[in-house]
Amino acid sequence: MGKLYIVGIGPGSKDQRTIKAQEVLQSSNVIIGYNTYLKLIADVLDGKEVIGAKMKEEIFRANTAIEKALEPKNIVSLVSSGDPQVYGMAGLVFDLLARRKLDIDIEVVPGVTAALAAAAKLGSPLSLDFVVISLSDLLIPAGEILHKVTKAAEGDFVIVFYNPINKKLLMDAMEIVSKYRKPNTPVGIVKSAYRDDENIILTTISSWRDYMEDIGMTTTMIIGNSLTYRYKNYMITPRGYERKYEI
Amino acid sequence: MGKLYIVGIGPGSKDQRTIKAQEVLQSSNVIIGYNTYLKLIADVLDGKEVIGAKMKEEIFRANTAIEKALEPKNIVSLVSSGDPQVYGMAGLVFDLLARRKLDIDIEVVPGVTAALAAAAKLGSPLSLDFVVISLSDLLIPAGEILHKVTKAAEGDFVIVFYNPINKKLLMDAMEIVSKYRKPNTPVGIVKSAYRDDENIILTTISSWRDYMEDIGMTTTMIIGNSLTYRYKNYMITPRGYERKYEI
C-alpha cells in the first residue's frame, strides 16, 4: 500500500506553504488537485504523475486519490488551497474511506486557511472568538446557512464568510448581521490574499454593498464584532487587556 | 524606522512553520516572545537580540516590539505560537498602535493555528462551519464566554475550545453543549499537537470527563456537530456531498 497526504497549500504564494507541505509535495510521485490549485504549485510538479480536475469533480478527485494510494509504493498528494479541512478535500476523503470501509495510510498536512490569510492582510480582526461559515449553498440548504449566521450574530462572534458566490444569500446573511451590529462595524473584503490579483477592501456594514462587484469565488469576508474598530487601514479586534490592565 | 513582523510559528515543530515565517525569523535581528515559544524556534536564535518574557507579560512584549521597531534598521519578529491573530499577539499590538496613535511598518505573518493542527491529527472534524472559542476567563468574563458557547451549540457549529485551563468553566461549557448534541457525539482532545509531548484522545460528549487530567494549557478540544461521526480512530464531519450526490 502507498501513502495518501491531504495537503493544504495555504492561500496561494509558495512562501505561505508550510515547510512540511513543501517537503510532502516534493516527495510525492502522484499529485491530484483542482486545476487552479495545480497552477499555484507548478514549481513542484516536474516529473510527477499529475491528475487535474475541474470544479465540482471533488468525488472523482477523492476516489482517484484513494485508488492511487492503495497501489504499492505510491506517495500521493491530494491538494487543497488553504487548509484541507476547511471546505477542502479532507472531509470528503475520510467520509469515502468510512463508507467504503477502507483503511489506508493517510495523513492530513494542515495549512494557512483563508480566514487567517485574509485576517493577516487586514490587521488583527480575528483576535477574539470567531466563526467560519461557508456561503455556498451547493451542498447545504440556504436556510441552514442563515440559521448559523443568525446564531453567530447573536453570539457577537467575529464572522468569516467563505465562498460568497451567491449574491442573494450574501445579502440575506449581511441583512441578518446588520440587525445585531452597528452600521459602522468594520467589514474586510479580501480577494485572493497572497495571490497576484490580491485586493483588500476595508469598509463597514453600512457600505459593503458598494463593493459587491469586487466579491467573487476567491473572496473572504470578515465582519467585526461589537468591539472591532478601524485605525488607519487596520481592522482591529482588541484582545481585552484594556478590561483588566492600564494599557 | 525598522520593521515589525508579528509571526505565527505554527503548532510547534519546525516543519509546521510556513516558509515565509522561517525566512522572516532568519532575517530578523531582534526576536521577542514568550519563553516557551522561543524554545520552539531555538534553531533561528543564534546571533540575534533575543527578548524573552513570561506568561502574563503580553503588554511588555508588545510595547517592547513596537519600541524596537521604531529604531532605524531593526527587523523585529514578535512570535506567537499557531497564528498570531488567534489569541496571539496581533490584537494587542494593533490596539496599542491605535491607542498611541503610531504608524509603524508592520506585517502579520499567518500560521497554522491550533484548531487546524488538532483537527489534522483527528481526521477531518473541521469540514463544516465551525467556531473558535477561548475558555480562558483571564480577560473575558465567564458569562460572556458561556453565552458564546450557547449560541455555538444552538447553531450546530463544530466547536473548537482553546485554553481550557479553568476546569469549572470547561465543565459548564460542556454541560451547555451536551444539551444540544447527542451523547455519542465525538470529542477530540489534542494536547501539544506537533510537539514532543503530543497526545491525541478521541472520546464522546458522554465520556470526555474520563480524560480531565489530560487537559491542560496546550490542549485544544474539538466537539463535533450533529453530523460528525467516528470511524476507526478518525473524527469525521462529512462535507455534505451525500446530500446531493450518490457517493
Tab-separated table of C-alpha atoms in Angstrom:
chain	number	residue	atom	x	y	z
A	1	MET	CA	0.000	0.000	0.000
A	2	GLY	CA	1.103	3.552	-0.684
A	3	LYS	CA	0.510	6.697	1.343
A	4	LEU	CA	-2.011	9.494	0.947
A	5	TYR	CA	-1.280	13.022	2.085
A	6	ILE	CA	-4.122	15.523	2.085
A	7	VAL	CA	-2.136	18.706	1.774
A	8	GLY	CA	-3.104	22.297	2.465
A	9	ILE	CA	-1.037	24.567	0.239
A	10	GLY	CA	-2.042	27.785	2.032
A	11	PRO	CA	-3.570	30.846	0.408
A	12	GLY	CA	-1.547	30.913	-2.798
A	13	SER	CA	2.047	32.043	-2.864
A	14	LYS	CA	4.772	29.473	-2.346
A	15	ASP	CA	6.148	31.145	0.785
A	16	GLN	CA	2.816	30.729	2.580
A	17	ARG	CA	3.097	26.938	2.378
A	18	THR	CA	4.424	25.137	5.424
A	19	ILE	CA	7.841	23.532	5.217
A	20	LYS	CA	6.089	20.170	5.711
A	21	ALA	CA	3.694	20.796	2.811
A	22	GLN	CA	6.618	21.666	0.589
A	23	GLU	CA	8.516	18.504	1.591
A	24	VAL	CA	5.463	16.307	1.049
A	25	LEU	CA	4.730	17.783	-2.377
A	26	GLN	CA	8.348	17.310	-3.415
A	27	SER	CA	8.461	13.706	-2.218
A	28	SER	CA	5.166	12.666	-3.857
A	29	ASN	CA	5.096	10.825	-7.168
A	30	VAL	CA	1.369	11.488	-7.738
A	31	ILE	CA	-0.261	14.895	-7.282
A	32	ILE	CA	-4.007	15.376	-7.613
A	33	GLY	CA	-5.896	18.639	-7.452
A	34	TYR	CA	-8.313	21.117	-8.898
A	35	ASN	CA	-6.612	22.678	-11.920
A	36	THR	CA	-6.417	26.161	-10.377
A	37	TYR	CA	-4.539	24.780	-7.355
A	38	LEU	CA	-2.107	22.869	-9.568
A	39	LYS	CA	-1.119	26.179	-11.157
A	40	LEU	CA	-0.255	27.504	-7.693
A	41	ILE	CA	2.171	24.609	-7.113
A	42	ALA	CA	3.675	24.482	-10.607
A	43	ASP	CA	7.148	24.586	-9.023
A	44	VAL	CA	6.827	21.020	-7.631
A	45	LEU	CA	5.068	19.205	-10.496
A	46	ASP	CA	8.028	18.310	-12.715
A	47	GLY	CA	8.486	14.581	-13.280
A	48	LYS	CA	5.346	13.565	-11.372
A	49	GLU	CA	2.062	11.992	-12.377
A	50	VAL	CA	-0.274	14.999	-12.221
A	51	ILE	CA	-4.050	14.487	-12.230
A	52	GLY	CA	-6.025	17.671	-12.659
A	53	ALA	CA	-9.748	18.030	-12.344
A	54	LYS	CA	-12.386	20.682	-12.753
A	55	MET	CA	-14.531	22.258	-10.058
A	56	LYS	CA	-17.419	20.033	-8.952
A	57	GLU	CA	-15.318	16.924	-9.592
A	58	GLU	CA	-14.421	16.545	-5.936
A	59	ILE	CA	-15.743	12.977	-5.667
A	60	PHE	CA	-13.655	11.935	-8.672
A	61	ARG	CA	-10.577	13.576	-7.182
A	62	ALA	CA	-11.085	11.978	-3.768
A	63	ASN	CA	-11.703	8.481	-5.135
A	64	THR	CA	-8.771	8.762	-7.508
A	65	ALA	CA	-6.537	9.754	-4.611
A	66	ILE	CA	-7.693	6.735	-2.596
A	67	GLU	CA	-7.185	4.334	-5.528
A	68	LYS	CA	-3.714	5.681	-6.214
A	69	ALA	CA	-2.777	5.411	-2.522
A	70	LEU	CA	-3.880	1.758	-2.477
A	71	GLU	CA	-1.202	0.941	-5.075
A	72	PRO	CA	2.141	-0.158	-3.609
A	73	LYS	CA	4.901	2.425	-3.274
A	74	ASN	CA	2.826	5.404	-4.416
A	75	ILE	CA	3.165	8.614	-2.454
A	76	VAL	CA	0.080	10.639	-3.305
A	77	SER	CA	-0.634	14.277	-2.500
A	78	LEU	CA	-4.216	15.451	-2.812
A	79	VAL	CA	-4.032	19.231	-2.623
A	80	SER	CA	-6.479	21.832	-1.332
A	81	SER	CA	-5.884	25.549	-1.120
A	82	GLY	CA	-5.712	26.922	2.408
A	83	ASP	CA	-6.210	24.140	4.923
A	84	PRO	CA	-7.597	20.827	3.641
A	85	GLN	CA	-10.151	20.608	6.463
A	86	VAL	CA	-11.832	23.927	5.876
A	87	TYR	CA	-14.137	23.363	2.887
A	88	GLY	CA	-11.266	21.373	1.379
A	89	MET	CA	-10.896	17.722	0.447
A	90	ALA	CA	-10.238	16.096	3.845
A	91	GLY	CA	-13.889	15.707	4.875
A	92	LEU	CA	-14.847	14.007	1.635
A	93	VAL	CA	-11.860	11.634	1.627
A	94	PHE	CA	-12.421	10.454	5.201
A	95	ASP	CA	-16.161	10.094	4.558
A	96	LEU	CA	-15.441	7.936	1.490
A	97	LEU	CA	-12.962	5.808	3.443
A	98	ALA	CA	-15.608	5.175	6.105
A	99	ARG	CA	-18.321	4.386	3.572
A	100	ARG	CA	-16.024	2.010	1.691
A	101	LYS	CA	-14.749	0.538	4.987
A	102	LEU	CA	-11.167	1.085	3.895
A	103	ASP	CA	-8.094	1.661	5.976
A	104	ILE	CA	-5.223	3.384	4.223
A	105	ASP	CA	-2.073	5.121	5.339
A	106	ILE	CA	-3.258	8.718	5.415
A	107	GLU	CA	-2.002	11.997	6.851
A	108	VAL	CA	-3.500	15.478	6.820
A	109	VAL	CA	-0.988	18.302	6.353
A	110	PRO	CA	-2.573	21.477	7.725
A	111	GLY	CA	-2.171	24.858	6.060
A	112	VAL	CA	-2.959	28.544	6.477
A	113	THR	CA	-6.692	28.754	5.780
A	114	ALA	CA	-8.253	31.760	4.018
A	115	ALA	CA	-9.623	33.222	7.268
A	116	LEU	CA	-6.106	33.584	8.664
A	117	ALA	CA	-4.639	34.806	5.378
A	118	ALA	CA	-7.332	37.449	4.922
A	119	ALA	CA	-7.098	38.499	8.566
A	120	ALA	CA	-3.334	38.976	8.298
A	121	LYS	CA	-3.908	41.410	5.424
A	122	LEU	CA	-6.420	43.430	7.455
A	123	GLY	CA	-4.561	43.902	10.751
A	124	SER	CA	-5.977	41.859	13.625
A	125	PRO	CA	-9.700	41.226	13.153
A	126	LEU	CA	-9.565	37.627	14.473
A	127	SER	CA	-8.210	38.324	17.942
A	128	LEU	CA	-11.378	37.226	19.732
A	129	ASP	CA	-13.755	34.282	19.293
A	130	PHE	CA	-14.860	33.835	15.692
A	131	VAL	CA	-16.970	31.674	13.404
A	132	VAL	CA	-16.220	30.402	9.929
A	133	ILE	CA	-19.243	29.955	7.651
A	134	SER	CA	-19.391	28.957	4.002
A	135	LEU	CA	-21.995	30.875	1.998
A	136	SER	CA	-22.046	28.274	-0.758
A	137	ASP	CA	-25.449	26.616	-0.947
A	138	LEU	CA	-24.346	23.983	-3.451
A	139	LEU	CA	-24.362	21.290	-0.756
A	140	ILE	CA	-26.026	22.930	2.246
A	141	PRO	CA	-29.551	24.472	2.102
A	142	ALA	CA	-29.653	28.276	2.374
A	143	GLY	CA	-31.954	28.077	5.391
A	144	GLU	CA	-29.387	26.119	7.406
A	145	ILE	CA	-26.686	28.591	6.464
A	146	LEU	CA	-28.764	31.595	7.525
A	147	HIS	CA	-29.638	29.886	10.821
A	148	LYS	CA	-25.905	29.649	11.534
A	149	VAL	CA	-25.417	33.286	10.539
A	150	THR	CA	-28.149	34.280	12.992
A	151	LYS	CA	-26.552	32.385	15.877
A	152	ALA	CA	-23.132	33.801	15.026
A	153	ALA	CA	-24.573	37.313	15.076
A	154	GLU	CA	-26.429	36.687	18.353
A	155	GLY	CA	-23.211	35.392	19.924
A	156	ASP	CA	-21.275	38.538	18.915
A	157	PHE	CA	-18.662	36.425	17.165
A	158	VAL	CA	-16.326	37.909	14.597
A	159	ILE	CA	-17.742	36.315	11.435
A	160	VAL	CA	-15.742	34.983	8.486
A	161	PHE	CA	-17.591	34.187	5.276
A	162	TYR	CA	-16.028	31.811	2.747
A	163	ASN	CA	-17.355	31.313	-0.792
A	164	PRO	CA	-19.700	34.323	-1.057
A	165	ILE	CA	-20.675	33.327	-4.577
A	166	ASN	CA	-24.444	33.502	-4.232
A	167	LYS	CA	-25.096	37.273	-4.061
A	168	LYS	CA	-28.688	36.845	-2.877
A	169	LEU	CA	-27.570	34.619	0.009
A	170	LEU	CA	-24.767	37.032	0.868
A	171	MET	CA	-27.214	39.937	1.004
A	172	ASP	CA	-29.589	37.922	3.204
A	173	ALA	CA	-26.712	37.000	5.513
A	174	MET	CA	-25.482	40.585	5.789
A	175	GLU	CA	-29.048	41.755	6.417
A	176	ILE	CA	-29.211	39.437	9.427
A	177	VAL	CA	-25.825	40.547	10.756
A	178	SER	CA	-26.770	44.219	10.363
A	179	LYS	CA	-29.614	43.744	12.853
A	180	TYR	CA	-27.094	42.878	15.576
A	181	ARG	CA	-24.125	45.135	14.757
A	182	LYS	CA	-23.643	48.885	14.478
A	183	PRO	CA	-23.640	50.334	10.923
A	184	ASN	CA	-20.009	51.435	11.267
A	185	THR	CA	-18.810	47.932	12.233
A	186	PRO	CA	-15.725	47.231	10.084
A	187	VAL	CA	-16.047	44.742	7.241
A	188	GLY	CA	-12.968	43.418	5.449
A	189	ILE	CA	-13.320	42.106	1.910
A	190	VAL	CA	-10.174	40.285	0.835
A	191	LYS	CA	-9.874	38.800	-2.621
A	192	SER	CA	-7.102	36.345	-3.492
A	193	ALA	CA	-4.882	37.017	-0.475
A	194	TYR	CA	-1.244	36.232	-1.288
A	195	ARG	CA	-2.000	35.760	-4.994
A	196	ASP	CA	-1.164	38.038	-7.912
A	197	ASP	CA	-4.658	39.505	-8.107
A	198	GLU	CA	-4.891	40.249	-4.374
A	199	ASN	CA	-7.338	43.029	-3.490
A	200	ILE	CA	-8.037	44.309	0.021
A	201	ILE	CA	-11.020	46.474	0.936
A	202	LEU	CA	-11.852	47.805	4.373
A	203	THR	CA	-15.426	49.072	4.619
A	204	THR	CA	-18.395	48.893	7.014
A	205	ILE	CA	-21.705	47.093	7.427
A	206	SER	CA	-23.499	50.160	6.070
A	207	SER	CA	-21.297	50.475	2.961
A	208	TRP	CA	-20.172	46.978	1.970
A	209	ARG	CA	-22.677	46.840	-0.902
A	210	ASP	CA	-20.618	49.464	-2.758
A	211	TYR	CA	-18.040	46.717	-3.327
A	212	MET	CA	-20.412	43.983	-4.496
A	213	GLU	CA	-18.644	43.726	-7.852
A	214	ASP	CA	-15.334	43.030	-6.146
A	215	ILE	CA	-16.731	39.959	-4.376
A	216	GLY	CA	-16.178	36.594	-6.029
A	217	MET	CA	-15.220	32.972	-5.574
A	218	THR	CA	-11.825	33.732	-4.063
A	219	THR	CA	-13.131	36.400	-1.678
A	220	THR	CA	-13.090	36.048	2.099
A	221	MET	CA	-15.202	38.495	4.120
A	222	ILE	CA	-14.600	39.300	7.776
A	223	ILE	CA	-17.215	41.169	9.811
A	224	GLY	CA	-16.147	42.624	13.131
A	225	ASN	CA	-17.821	42.033	16.473
A	226	SER	CA	-19.111	44.784	18.785
A	227	LEU	CA	-15.553	45.698	19.842
A	228	THR	CA	-13.854	45.736	16.433
A	229	TYR	CA	-12.748	49.167	15.244
A	230	ARG	CA	-10.766	50.796	12.467
A	231	TYR	CA	-7.489	52.685	12.836
A	232	LYS	CA	-5.853	53.864	9.598
A	233	ASN	CA	-6.205	50.914	7.235
A	234	TYR	CA	-6.296	48.340	10.003
A	235	MET	CA	-9.244	46.350	11.273
A	236	ILE	CA	-8.616	45.731	14.962
A	237	THR	CA	-10.373	43.472	17.432
A	238	PRO	CA	-8.789	44.197	20.823
A	239	ARG	CA	-7.873	41.144	22.905
A	240	GLY	CA	-9.443	42.518	26.088
A	241	TYR	CA	-6.355	43.612	28.024
A	242	GLU	CA	-7.933	47.037	28.420
A	243	ARG	CA	-10.616	45.459	30.589
A	244	LYS	CA	-8.072	44.328	33.157
A	245	TYR	CA	-4.942	46.416	32.773
A	246	GLU	CA	-3.938	50.041	32.240
A	247	ILE	CA	-2.554	49.995	28.691
B	1	MET	CA	12.263	53.275	11.269
B	2	GLY	CA	12.592	49.498	11.362
B	3	LYS	CA	10.032	46.841	10.600
B	4	LEU	CA	7.842	44.734	12.858
B	5	TYR	CA	6.721	41.264	11.871
B	6	ILE	CA	4.108	39.553	14.025
B	7	VAL	CA	4.913	35.970	13.237
B	8	GLY	CA	2.883	32.813	13.733
B	9	ILE	CA	5.254	29.896	14.205
B	10	GLY	CA	2.550	27.224	13.877
B	11	PRO	CA	1.797	24.484	16.397
B	12	GLY	CA	5.339	23.614	17.393
B	13	SER	CA	7.619	21.589	15.155
B	14	LYS	CA	9.813	23.445	12.692
B	15	ASP	CA	8.269	21.805	9.631
B	16	GLN	CA	4.838	23.224	10.511
B	17	ARG	CA	6.114	26.790	10.100
B	18	THR	CA	5.440	28.489	6.795
B	19	ILE	CA	8.374	29.160	4.501
B	20	LYS	CA	7.657	32.876	4.972
B	21	ALA	CA	7.769	32.603	8.778
B	22	GLN	CA	11.102	30.809	8.544
B	23	GLU	CA	12.527	33.480	6.205
B	24	VAL	CA	11.306	36.304	8.432
B	25	LEU	CA	12.725	34.731	11.598
B	26	GLN	CA	16.077	34.183	9.903
B	27	SER	CA	16.245	37.755	8.581
B	28	SER	CA	15.293	39.419	11.899
B	29	ASN	CA	17.922	40.876	14.203
B	30	VAL	CA	15.532	41.121	17.175
B	31	ILE	CA	13.224	38.285	18.264
B	32	ILE	CA	10.706	38.726	21.060
B	33	GLY	CA	8.476	36.074	22.546
B	34	TYR	CA	7.129	34.149	25.462
B	35	ASN	CA	9.962	31.915	26.712
B	36	THR	CA	8.209	28.665	25.779
B	37	TYR	CA	7.841	29.814	22.172
B	38	LEU	CA	11.490	30.840	21.981
B	39	LYS	CA	12.433	27.236	22.816
B	40	LEU	CA	10.369	26.093	19.815
B	41	ILE	CA	12.414	28.331	17.488
B	42	ALA	CA	15.847	27.731	19.043
B	43	ASP	CA	17.185	26.928	15.550
B	44	VAL	CA	16.908	30.567	14.392
B	45	LEU	CA	18.036	32.489	17.501
B	46	ASP	CA	21.818	32.400	17.064
B	47	GLY	CA	23.449	35.818	16.818
B	48	LYS	CA	20.245	37.770	17.398
B	49	GLU	CA	18.991	40.005	20.176
B	50	VAL	CA	16.512	37.710	21.916
B	51	ILE	CA	13.999	39.144	24.394
B	52	GLY	CA	12.112	36.526	26.350
B	53	ALA	CA	9.202	37.138	28.663
B	54	LYS	CA	6.986	35.205	30.997
B	55	MET	CA	3.290	34.497	30.605
B	56	LYS	CA	1.069	37.460	31.509
B	57	GLU	CA	3.746	39.873	30.262
B	58	GLU	CA	1.998	40.363	26.938
B	59	ILE	CA	1.792	44.153	27.263
B	60	PHE	CA	5.520	44.354	27.982
B	61	ARG	CA	6.269	42.127	24.974
B	62	ALA	CA	4.024	44.139	22.649
B	63	ASN	CA	5.374	47.529	23.731
B	64	THR	CA	8.966	46.288	23.529
B	65	ALA	CA	8.335	45.064	19.995
B	66	ILE	CA	6.915	48.460	19.000
B	67	GLU	CA	9.842	50.369	20.583
B	68	LYS	CA	12.384	48.127	18.883
B	69	ALA	CA	10.653	48.524	15.521
B	70	LEU	CA	10.753	52.324	15.866
B	71	GLU	CA	14.568	52.174	15.898
B	72	PRO	CA	16.200	52.536	12.477
B	73	LYS	CA	17.271	49.383	10.627
B	74	ASN	CA	15.837	46.951	13.157
B	75	ILE	CA	13.962	43.968	11.802
B	76	VAL	CA	11.870	42.703	14.690
B	77	SER	CA	9.930	39.438	14.932
B	78	LEU	CA	7.338	39.179	17.681
B	79	VAL	CA	6.384	35.498	17.787
B	80	SER	CA	3.171	33.728	18.726
B	81	SER	CA	2.514	30.010	18.551
B	82	GLY	CA	-0.060	28.987	15.971
B	83	ASP	CA	-1.410	32.054	14.183
B	84	PRO	CA	-0.694	35.460	15.740
B	85	GLN	CA	-4.317	36.581	15.331
B	86	VAL	CA	-5.938	33.747	17.220
B	87	TYR	CA	-5.403	34.566	20.910
B	88	GLY	CA	-1.898	35.629	19.905
B	89	MET	CA	-0.087	38.965	19.986
B	90	ALA	CA	-1.506	40.695	16.891
B	91	GLY	CA	-4.650	42.085	18.530
B	92	LEU	CA	-2.734	43.645	21.393
B	93	VAL	CA	-0.042	45.183	19.173
B	94	PHE	CA	-2.531	46.810	16.798
B	95	ASP	CA	-4.626	48.026	19.724
B	96	LEU	CA	-1.541	49.630	21.291
B	97	LEU	CA	-0.574	51.250	17.980
B	98	ALA	CA	-4.043	52.783	17.730
B	99	ARG	CA	-4.061	53.986	21.349
B	100	ARG	CA	-0.602	55.509	20.949
B	101	LYS	CA	-1.540	56.945	17.523
B	102	LEU	CA	1.563	55.408	15.989
B	103	ASP	CA	2.172	54.292	12.451
B	104	ILE	CA	4.917	51.751	12.004
B	105	ASP	CA	5.953	49.385	9.226
B	106	ILE	CA	4.171	46.232	10.316
B	107	GLU	CA	3.280	42.898	8.745
B	108	VAL	CA	1.385	39.916	10.112
B	109	VAL	CA	2.752	36.522	9.049
B	110	PRO	CA	-0.071	33.985	9.410
B	111	GLY	CA	0.475	30.461	10.687
B	112	VAL	CA	-1.266	27.157	11.280
B	113	THR	CA	-3.465	27.806	14.316
B	114	ALA	CA	-4.124	25.124	16.960
B	115	ALA	CA	-7.632	24.382	15.628
B	116	LEU	CA	-6.193	23.293	12.281
B	117	ALA	CA	-3.278	21.425	13.832
B	118	ALA	CA	-5.510	19.500	16.238
B	119	ALA	CA	-8.048	18.796	13.500
B	120	ALA	CA	-5.352	17.362	11.222
B	121	LYS	CA	-4.429	14.879	13.953
B	122	LEU	CA	-8.057	13.762	14.352
B	123	GLY	CA	-9.077	13.176	10.724
B	124	SER	CA	-11.472	15.769	9.361
B	125	PRO	CA	-13.625	17.267	12.126
B	126	LEU	CA	-13.493	20.822	10.713
B	127	SER	CA	-15.046	20.153	7.318
B	128	LEU	CA	-18.193	22.178	8.014
B	129	ASP	CA	-18.839	25.571	9.642
B	130	PHE	CA	-17.090	25.924	12.978
B	131	VAL	CA	-16.493	28.310	15.867
B	132	VAL	CA	-13.328	29.002	17.798
B	133	ILE	CA	-13.814	29.968	21.463
B	134	SER	CA	-11.214	30.602	24.153
B	135	LEU	CA	-12.176	29.206	27.554
B	136	SER	CA	-9.723	31.457	29.366
B	137	ASP	CA	-11.562	33.890	31.609
B	138	LEU	CA	-8.455	35.893	32.485
B	139	LEU	CA	-9.602	38.759	30.234
B	140	ILE	CA	-13.194	37.886	29.300
B	141	PRO	CA	-15.928	37.271	31.902
B	142	ALA	CA	-17.138	33.653	32.146
B	143	GLY	CA	-20.718	34.736	31.441
B	144	GLU	CA	-19.772	36.166	28.040
B	145	ILE	CA	-17.874	33.016	27.180
B	146	LEU	CA	-20.789	30.756	28.087
B	147	HIS	CA	-23.178	32.945	26.068
B	148	LYS	CA	-20.989	32.299	23.027
B	149	VAL	CA	-20.887	28.579	23.792
B	150	THR	CA	-24.691	28.544	23.911
B	151	LYS	CA	-25.028	30.263	20.536
B	152	ALA	CA	-22.418	27.950	19.008
B	153	ALA	CA	-24.329	24.928	20.281
B	154	GLU	CA	-27.677	26.327	19.045
B	155	GLY	CA	-26.147	26.920	15.618
B	156	ASP	CA	-24.903	23.307	15.361
B	157	PHE	CA	-21.380	24.514	14.691
B	158	VAL	CA	-18.396	22.257	15.174
B	159	ILE	CA	-16.869	23.837	18.295
B	160	VAL	CA	-13.170	24.326	18.995
B	161	PHE	CA	-12.119	25.241	22.520
B	162	TYR	CA	-8.744	26.884	23.109
B	163	ASN	CA	-7.172	27.346	26.553
B	164	PRO	CA	-9.389	25.002	28.613
B	165	ILE	CA	-7.455	25.843	31.773
B	166	ASN	CA	-10.387	26.659	34.053
B	167	LYS	CA	-11.898	23.217	34.717
B	168	LYS	CA	-15.084	24.644	36.200
B	169	LEU	CA	-15.682	26.788	33.117
B	170	LEU	CA	-14.892	23.848	30.848
B	171	MET	CA	-17.437	21.681	32.665
B	172	ASP	CA	-20.063	24.434	32.433
B	173	ALA	CA	-19.365	24.833	28.716
B	174	MET	CA	-19.584	21.101	28.032
B	175	GLU	CA	-22.785	20.925	30.079
B	176	ILE	CA	-24.334	23.501	27.741
B	177	VAL	CA	-23.126	21.705	24.619
B	178	SER	CA	-24.454	18.366	25.895
B	179	LYS	CA	-27.983	19.781	25.926
B	180	TYR	CA	-27.819	20.261	22.152
B	181	ARG	CA	-25.756	17.266	20.975
B	182	LYS	CA	-26.189	13.506	21.244
B	183	PRO	CA	-24.168	11.751	23.994
B	184	ASN	CA	-22.122	9.833	21.407
B	185	THR	CA	-21.048	12.986	19.554
B	186	PRO	CA	-17.286	12.685	19.004
B	187	VAL	CA	-14.977	14.890	21.070
B	188	GLY	CA	-11.300	15.223	20.199
B	189	ILE	CA	-8.844	16.215	22.916
B	190	VAL	CA	-5.466	17.087	21.432
B	191	LYS	CA	-2.572	18.096	23.625
B	192	SER	CA	0.562	19.681	22.183
B	193	ALA	CA	-0.076	18.777	18.539
B	194	TYR	CA	3.211	18.543	16.622
B	195	ARG	CA	5.268	18.822	19.812
B	196	ASP	CA	7.254	16.110	21.617
B	197	ASP	CA	4.570	15.566	24.250
B	198	GLU	CA	1.720	15.276	21.729
B	199	ASN	CA	-1.273	13.286	22.985
B	200	ILE	CA	-4.438	12.584	20.997
B	201	ILE	CA	-7.686	11.335	22.531
B	202	LEU	CA	-10.895	10.609	20.685
B	203	THR	CA	-13.869	10.292	23.010
B	204	THR	CA	-17.514	11.444	23.218
B	205	ILE	CA	-19.655	14.033	24.955
B	206	SER	CA	-20.771	11.403	27.464
B	207	SER	CA	-17.231	10.240	28.291
B	208	TRP	CA	-14.907	13.243	27.932
B	209	ARG	CA	-14.705	13.720	31.731
B	210	ASP	CA	-12.673	10.494	31.964
B	211	TYR	CA	-9.810	12.438	30.402
B	212	MET	CA	-9.999	15.536	32.573
B	213	GLU	CA	-6.450	15.019	33.836
B	214	ASP	CA	-5.085	15.032	30.291
B	215	ILE	CA	-6.499	18.512	29.622
B	216	GLY	CA	-4.174	21.459	30.144
B	217	MET	CA	-2.900	24.750	28.800
B	218	THR	CA	-1.719	23.328	25.484
B	219	THR	CA	-4.896	21.309	24.862
B	220	THR	CA	-7.303	22.007	22.029
B	221	MET	CA	-10.743	20.385	22.182
B	222	ILE	CA	-12.974	19.820	19.168
B	223	ILE	CA	-16.627	18.878	19.612
B	224	GLY	CA	-18.466	17.523	16.600
B	225	ASN	CA	-21.717	18.845	15.189
B	226	SER	CA	-24.856	16.743	14.620
B	227	LEU	CA	-23.305	15.081	11.553
B	228	THR	CA	-19.849	14.284	12.923
B	229	TYR	CA	-19.133	10.577	13.406
B	230	ARG	CA	-16.299	8.235	14.288
B	231	TYR	CA	-14.722	5.640	12.003
B	232	LYS	CA	-11.714	3.775	13.413
B	233	ASN	CA	-9.620	6.471	15.099
B	234	TYR	CA	-10.910	9.250	12.867
B	235	MET	CA	-13.313	12.033	13.722
B	236	ILE	CA	-15.191	12.825	10.514
B	237	THR	CA	-17.501	15.698	9.655
B	238	PRO	CA	-18.840	14.934	6.164
B	239	ARG	CA	-18.847	17.846	3.726
B	240	GLY	CA	-22.409	17.239	2.567
B	241	TYR	CA	-21.803	15.611	-0.806
B	242	GLU	CA	-24.029	12.729	0.282
B	243	ARG	CA	-26.969	15.132	0.324
B	244	LYS	CA	-26.621	15.851	-3.359
B	245	TYR	CA	-24.688	13.024	-4.961
B	246	GLU	CA	-24.536	9.236	-4.876
B	247	ILE	CA	-21.207	8.582	-3.172
